[in-house]
CSV table of C-alpha atoms and ligand atoms in Angstrom, one decimal:
chain,number,residue,atom,x,y,z
A,255,UNK,CA,30.5,-6.9,3.8
A,256,UNK,CA,27.1,-8.2,2.5
A,257,UNK,CA,25.6,-9.2,-0.5
A,258,UNK,CA,23.0,-6.3,0.0
A,259,UNK,CA,24.7,-3.9,1.6
A,260,UNK,CA,22.5,-0.6,1.2
A,261,UNK,CA,19.7,-1.7,-0.6
A,262,UNK,CA,16.1,-1.5,0.6
A,263,UNK,CA,14.2,-5.2,0.1
A,264,UNK,CA,10.2,-5.1,0.4
A,265,UNK,CA,8.9,-8.5,1.5
A,266,UNK,CA,5.1,-9.1,1.8
A,267,UNK,CA,3.8,-11.5,4.4
A,268,UNK,CA,6.9,-11.0,6.4
A,269,UNK,CA,5.0,-11.7,9.9
A,270,UNK,CA,5.8,-15.3,10.1
A,271,UNK,CA,6.6,-18.4,8.0
A,272,UNK,CA,8.7,-18.1,4.7
A,273,UNK,CA,8.2,-14.4,4.6
A,274,UNK,CA,9.9,-14.1,8.0
A,275,UNK,CA,13.0,-16.2,7.1
A,276,UNK,CA,13.3,-14.1,3.5
A,277,UNK,CA,13.1,-10.5,5.8
A,278,UNK,CA,15.5,-11.9,8.3
A,279,UNK,CA,18.1,-13.5,5.8
A,280,UNK,CA,18.1,-10.1,3.4
A,281,UNK,CA,18.8,-8.2,6.4
A,282,UNK,CA,21.7,-10.7,7.4
A,283,UNK,CA,23.3,-9.7,4.2
A,284,UNK,CA,22.9,-5.9,4.8
A,285,UNK,CA,19.6,-4.7,3.2
A,286,UNK,CA,17.3,-2.3,5.2
A,287,UNK,CA,13.6,-4.2,5.5
A,288,UNK,CA,10.0,-2.9,4.4
A,289,UNK,CA,8.0,-5.5,6.4
A,290,UNK,CA,4.4,-5.7,5.1
A,291,UNK,CA,1.3,-7.8,6.3
A,292,UNK,CA,-2.0,-7.5,7.7
A,293,UNK,CA,-1.3,-5.6,10.9
A,294,UNK,CA,1.5,-4.2,11.6
A,295,UNK,CA,2.0,-5.3,15.5
A,296,UNK,CA,2.3,-9.0,13.4
A,297,UNK,CA,5.4,-7.6,12.2
A,298,UNK,CA,7.2,-7.2,15.7
A,299,UNK,CA,9.0,-10.1,16.2
A,300,UNK,CA,10.5,-10.0,12.4
A,301,UNK,CA,11.4,-6.4,12.9
A,302,UNK,CA,13.1,-7.0,16.2
A,303,UNK,CA,15.4,-9.5,14.5
A,304,UNK,CA,15.7,-7.4,11.9
A,305,UNK,CA,16.9,-4.2,14.1
A,306,UNK,CA,19.2,-7.1,15.9
A,307,UNK,CA,21.2,-8.0,13.0
A,308,UNK,CA,22.0,-4.1,12.9
A,309,UNK,CA,19.2,-3.4,9.8
A,310,UNK,CA,16.5,-0.6,9.5
A,311,UNK,CA,12.7,-2.4,9.7
A,312,UNK,CA,9.7,-0.7,8.7
A,313,UNK,CA,6.6,-2.4,9.5
A,314,UNK,CA,3.5,-1.6,7.1
A,315,UNK,CA,0.2,-2.8,7.7
A,316,UNK,CA,-1.2,-3.7,4.0
A,317,UNK,CA,-3.6,-5.9,2.7
A,318,UNK,CA,-1.9,-6.9,-0.5
A,319,UNK,CA,-5.0,-7.3,-2.6
A,320,UNK,CA,-6.3,-3.5,-2.1
A,321,UNK,CA,-4.8,-1.3,-4.6
A,322,UNK,CA,-5.0,1.9,-2.8
A,323,UNK,CA,-3.8,0.0,0.4
A,324,UNK,CA,-0.8,-0.9,-1.7
A,325,UNK,CA,0.2,2.6,-3.4
A,326,UNK,CA,-0.1,3.8,0.3
A,327,UNK,CA,2.2,1.4,1.5
A,328,UNK,CA,4.9,1.7,-1.4
A,329,UNK,CA,4.4,5.8,-0.5
A,330,UNK,CA,5.2,5.1,3.3
A,331,UNK,CA,8.2,3.0,1.9
A,332,UNK,CA,9.8,5.5,-0.4
A,333,UNK,CA,9.5,8.1,2.1
A,334,UNK,CA,11.5,6.2,5.0
A,335,UNK,CA,14.2,4.8,2.4
A,336,UNK,CA,13.9,6.9,-0.9
A,337,UNK,CA,14.2,3.5,-2.8
A,338,UNK,CA,13.5,0.2,-3.5
A,339,UNK,CA,16.1,-2.1,-4.8
A,340,UNK,CA,14.1,-5.7,-4.0
A,341,UNK,CA,10.6,-6.6,-4.2
A,342,UNK,CA,9.5,-10.1,-2.3
A,343,UNK,CA,6.1,-11.0,-3.1
A,344,UNK,CA,5.3,-14.0,-0.5
A,345,UNK,CA,1.9,-13.0,1.1
A,346,UNK,CA,-0.1,-15.9,0.1
A,347,UNK,CA,-3.7,-18.1,1.5
A,348,UNK,CA,-4.9,-21.5,1.0
A,349,UNK,CA,-8.8,-21.9,0.9
A,350,UNK,CA,-8.7,-25.8,-0.3
A,351,UNK,CA,-11.3,-27.8,-1.4
A,352,UNK,CA,-12.3,-29.9,-4.1
A,353,UNK,CA,-13.7,-27.9,-7.4
A,354,UNK,CA,-17.3,-28.8,-7.2
A,355,UNK,CA,-17.6,-28.0,-3.8
A,356,UNK,CA,-15.4,-24.9,-3.9
A,357,UNK,CA,-17.2,-21.5,-3.6
A,358,UNK,CA,-16.7,-18.8,-5.9
A,359,UNK,CA,-15.7,-16.6,-2.9
A,360,UNK,CA,-12.9,-18.9,-2.0
A,361,UNK,CA,-12.0,-19.1,-5.6
A,362,UNK,CA,-12.0,-15.1,-5.8
A,363,UNK,CA,-10.0,-15.1,-2.6
A,364,UNK,CA,-7.3,-16.9,-3.1
A,365,UNK,CA,-6.8,-15.3,-6.3
A,366,UNK,CA,-7.3,-11.8,-5.1
A,367,UNK,CA,-4.4,-12.1,-2.4
A,368,UNK,CA,-2.0,-14.7,-4.3
A,369,UNK,CA,-2.0,-13.2,-7.7
A,370,UNK,CA,-3.9,-10.0,-8.1
A,371,UNK,CA,-1.6,-9.2,-4.7
A,372,UNK,CA,1.6,-9.7,-6.5
A,373,UNK,CA,0.5,-7.8,-9.7
A,374,UNK,CA,-0.3,-4.7,-7.8
A,375,UNK,CA,3.1,-4.8,-5.8
A,376,UNK,CA,5.0,-5.3,-8.9
A,377,UNK,CA,3.1,-2.6,-10.5
A,378,UNK,CA,3.3,-0.2,-7.6
A,379,UNK,CA,7.4,-0.7,-7.1
A,380,UNK,CA,7.9,-0.9,-11.1
A,381,UNK,CA,8.1,2.8,-11.0
A,382,UNK,CA,10.7,3.7,-8.4
A,383,UNK,CA,12.7,1.1,-10.0
A,384,UNK,CA,12.4,2.1,-13.4
A,385,UNK,CA,13.9,5.4,-12.1
A,386,UNK,CA,16.3,3.8,-10.5
A,387,UNK,CA,17.1,1.5,-13.6
A,388,UNK,CA,17.3,-1.3,-11.2
A,389,UNK,CA,15.7,-3.8,-9.1
A,390,UNK,CA,15.3,-7.2,-8.5
A,391,UNK,CA,11.8,-8.8,-8.0
A,392,UNK,CA,11.5,-12.2,-6.8
A,393,UNK,CA,7.9,-13.8,-6.5
A,394,UNK,CA,7.1,-16.7,-4.0
A,395,UNK,CA,5.1,-19.3,-6.5
A,396,UNK,CA,4.7,-22.9,-5.4
A,397,UNK,CA,5.2,-26.2,-7.2
A,398,UNK,CA,1.5,-26.7,-7.3
A,399,UNK,CA,1.3,-24.2,-10.4
A,400,UNK,CA,3.4,-26.3,-11.9
A,401,UNK,CA,1.9,-29.5,-11.6
A,402,UNK,CA,-1.6,-29.1,-10.1
A,403,UNK,CA,-3.2,-30.6,-7.4
A,404,UNK,CA,-6.1,-32.3,-6.3
A,405,UNK,CA,-8.4,-30.0,-3.9
A,406,UNK,CA,-6.4,-26.8,-4.7
A,407,UNK,CA,-7.5,-25.4,-8.0
A,408,UNK,CA,-7.8,-22.0,-6.8
A,409,UNK,CA,-4.3,-22.3,-5.4
A,410,UNK,CA,-2.8,-24.0,-8.3
A,411,UNK,CA,-4.4,-21.3,-10.6
A,412,UNK,CA,-2.9,-18.4,-8.5
A,413,UNK,CA,0.4,-19.8,-8.6
A,414,UNK,CA,0.6,-20.6,-12.3
A,415,UNK,CA,-0.4,-16.9,-12.9
A,416,UNK,CA,2.4,-15.8,-10.6
A,417,UNK,CA,4.8,-17.5,-12.9
A,418,UNK,CA,3.2,-16.1,-15.7
A,419,UNK,CA,3.3,-12.8,-14.5
A,420,UNK,CA,7.1,-13.3,-13.5
A,421,UNK,CA,7.6,-14.0,-16.9
A,422,UNK,CA,6.0,-11.2,-18.7
A,423,UNK,CA,7.4,-8.8,-15.7
A,424,UNK,CA,10.8,-10.0,-16.9
A,425,UNK,CA,10.6,-9.3,-20.5
A,426,UNK,CA,8.6,-6.0,-20.1
A,427,UNK,CA,11.2,-4.4,-17.3
A,428,UNK,CA,14.6,-5.9,-18.5
A,429,UNK,CA,15.5,-2.9,-20.6
A,430,UNK,CA,15.2,-0.9,-17.3
A,431,UNK,CA,17.8,-3.7,-15.8
A,432,UNK,CA,15.1,-4.7,-13.5
A,433,UNK,CA,15.2,-8.6,-13.5
A,434,UNK,CA,12.1,-10.9,-12.2
A,435,UNK,CA,12.1,-14.3,-11.1
A,436,UNK,CA,10.1,-17.3,-9.2
A,437,UNK,CA,10.7,-19.6,-6.3
A,438,UNK,CA,8.4,-22.6,-6.6
A,439,UNK,CA,8.8,-24.1,-3.0
A,440,UNK,CA,7.4,-27.5,-2.4
A,441,UNK,CA,6.5,-28.7,1.1
A,442,UNK,CA,7.7,-26.4,3.4
A,443,UNK,CA,7.3,-26.6,7.6
A,444,UNK,CA,5.1,-23.5,8.4
A,445,UNK,CA,1.5,-22.7,9.6
A,446,UNK,CA,0.1,-22.9,6.4
A,447,UNK,CA,1.3,-26.9,6.1
A,448,UNK,CA,0.9,-27.4,10.1
A,449,UNK,CA,-2.8,-27.2,8.9
A,450,UNK,CA,-2.7,-30.2,6.6
A,451,UNK,CA,-4.0,-33.4,8.2
A,452,UNK,CA,-1.5,-35.9,9.4
A,453,UNK,CA,-1.9,-38.9,6.5
A,454,UNK,CA,-1.4,-36.1,3.6
A,455,UNK,CA,1.8,-35.1,5.7
A,456,UNK,CA,3.1,-38.6,5.4
A,457,UNK,CA,2.0,-39.0,1.7
A,458,UNK,CA,4.0,-35.5,0.7
A,459,UNK,CA,6.9,-36.8,2.7
A,460,UNK,CA,6.7,-40.3,0.8
A,461,UNK,CA,7.2,-38.3,-2.2
A,462,UNK,CA,9.9,-36.1,-1.3
A,463,UNK,CA,13.5,-37.8,-2.7
A,464,UNK,CA,15.5,-35.6,0.1
A,465,UNK,CA,12.8,-37.2,2.4
A,466,UNK,CA,12.3,-34.4,4.6
A,467,UNK,CA,10.1,-31.3,4.5
A,468,UNK,CA,12.1,-27.8,3.4
A,469,UNK,CA,12.6,-25.4,6.2
A,470,UNK,CA,11.5,-21.5,5.2
A,471,UNK,CA,15.3,-20.8,5.3
A,472,UNK,CA,16.1,-23.5,2.4
A,473,UNK,CA,13.5,-21.3,0.3
A,474,UNK,CA,15.2,-17.7,1.9
A,475,UNK,CA,18.7,-18.9,0.5
A,476,UNK,CA,17.0,-19.1,-3.0
A,477,UNK,CA,15.6,-15.9,-2.7
A,478,UNK,CA,18.5,-14.3,-1.2
A,479,UNK,CA,20.4,-15.5,-4.7
A,480,UNK,CA,18.0,-14.0,-7.2
A,481,UNK,CA,17.9,-11.1,-5.0
A,482,UNK,CA,21.4,-10.7,-5.2
A,483,UNK,CA,23.9,-9.9,-8.3
A,484,UNK,CA,24.8,-13.4,-7.7
A,485,UNK,CA,22.0,-14.2,-10.1
A,486,UNK,CA,22.6,-10.7,-12.3
A,487,UNK,CA,22.3,-12.7,-15.5
A,488,UNK,CA,19.2,-14.5,-14.7
A,489,UNK,CA,15.6,-13.0,-15.5
A,490,UNK,CA,12.1,-15.0,-16.0
A,491,UNK,CA,13.1,-18.1,-13.9
A,492,UNK,CA,11.4,-20.6,-11.9
A,493,UNK,CA,13.6,-22.3,-9.6
A,494,UNK,CA,12.0,-25.5,-7.6
A,495,UNK,CA,13.0,-25.7,-3.8
A,496,UNK,CA,11.3,-28.9,-3.3
A,497,UNK,CA,13.8,-31.5,-1.9
A,498,UNK,CA,13.5,-32.9,-5.3
A,499,UNK,CA,9.6,-33.5,-5.3
A,500,UNK,CA,9.3,-32.2,-8.7
A,501,UNK,CA,12.1,-32.5,-11.2
V,736,NAI,P1,2.1,-18.3,6.5
V,736,NAI,O1,0.5,-18.6,6.4
V,736,NAI,O2,2.6,-18.9,7.5
V,736,NAI,O3,2.3,-17.1,6.4
V,736,NAI,C1,1.7,-16.1,5.0
V,736,NAI,C2,1.7,-14.7,5.5
V,736,NAI,O4,1.3,-13.8,4.7
V,736,NAI,C3,1.3,-14.4,6.8
V,736,NAI,O5,2.0,-13.7,7.8
V,736,NAI,C4,-0.2,-13.5,6.6
V,736,NAI,O6,-0.5,-12.6,7.7
V,736,NAI,C5,0.5,-12.9,5.5
V,736,NAI,N1,-0.9,-13.0,4.0
V,736,NAI,C6,-1.8,-13.1,4.4
V,736,NAI,N2,-2.9,-12.5,3.6
V,736,NAI,C7,-2.5,-11.6,3.2
V,736,NAI,C8,-2.8,-10.1,2.8
V,736,NAI,N3,-4.2,-10.3,1.9
V,736,NAI,N4,-2.1,-8.7,2.8
V,736,NAI,C9,-1.0,-9.2,3.5
V,736,NAI,N5,-0.2,-10.0,4.2
V,736,NAI,C10,-1.4,-11.6,4.1
V,736,NAI,O7,2.3,-18.9,4.9
V,736,NAI,P2,3.9,-19.8,4.2
V,736,NAI,O8,4.0,-21.0,4.4
V,736,NAI,O9,4.8,-19.0,5.0
V,736,NAI,O10,3.9,-19.2,2.9
V,736,NAI,C11,4.2,-18.1,2.3
V,736,NAI,C12,4.1,-18.1,1.1
V,736,NAI,O11,4.6,-19.2,0.2
V,736,NAI,C13,2.7,-18.2,0.0
V,736,NAI,O12,2.9,-17.4,-0.9
V,736,NAI,C14,2.4,-19.3,0.1
V,736,NAI,O13,1.5,-19.9,-1.3
V,736,NAI,C15,4.2,-20.1,-0.4
V,736,NAI,N6,4.1,-21.1,-0.5
V,736,NAI,C16,4.3,-22.1,0.8
V,736,NAI,C17,4.5,-23.1,0.9
V,736,NAI,C18,4.5,-24.3,2.2
V,736,NAI,O14,5.0,-25.4,2.0
V,736,NAI,N7,4.6,-23.8,3.2
V,736,NAI,C19,4.8,-24.3,-0.2
V,736,NAI,C20,4.8,-23.2,-1.3
V,736,NAI,C21,4.8,-22.1,-1.3
């Protein structure tokens, strides 16, 4: 018996990194998966691992920042599975540079994917979840949304926004038995952090009490907890997964 038997989970940004680990973790506990990313063929490997675990995988191409596309995606998921129990808003991007140099386009791009994208998917699944009178929404924020970071004002603002969105969603939808929580990862080993300069990585490592970068699975384990009934009495919370970097 898995913790998520019979449930349908939708994960955005599921092609790689943390999103892929989340999809695989939820499938390993019995959920069928709607996998969303910019291009459907990017999702092939994630879909194969979900299917190897004996679960269904639907691959959906969607830009999370486009409302029409998001509505279409959630429509496809409902057609295929007739329900949505879990939403994980994971798709995210960075466009780092110092504030004075940051282009307005790079500000807008990061806010559009990270914050608006999470709002659009939450809005789109809220109807089916309200009809079902149940649901769990897990938003992937970041420790940067809690503490800020030089060179990341767009990203920090987007992730702080995701935390506020999570709390407001939690208050608004609690009466319909829909919970919303956030995970704030620290420094996790993915393509996003591979792109950082070696000296930045060394500095980050020095600030982590557990003395290692996190792995995508470290985040996925906490997402599973928040998506499952093990956290039935929790809503509007932010759980930091950072090896103690933020406490
Ligand atoms: P990643 O870059 O490896 O994967 C992100 C995925 O999102 C990719 O598959 C990408 O195609 C997809 N994506 C990007 N824009 C999209 C859009 N407009 N529509 C649909 N899909 C889109 O990143 P990673 O590291 O796996 O990050 C996942 C989430 O975790 C992000 O929200 C990120 O901000 C957050 N995070 C990551 C940390 C890290 O250290 N890697 C730390 C804290 C938070």
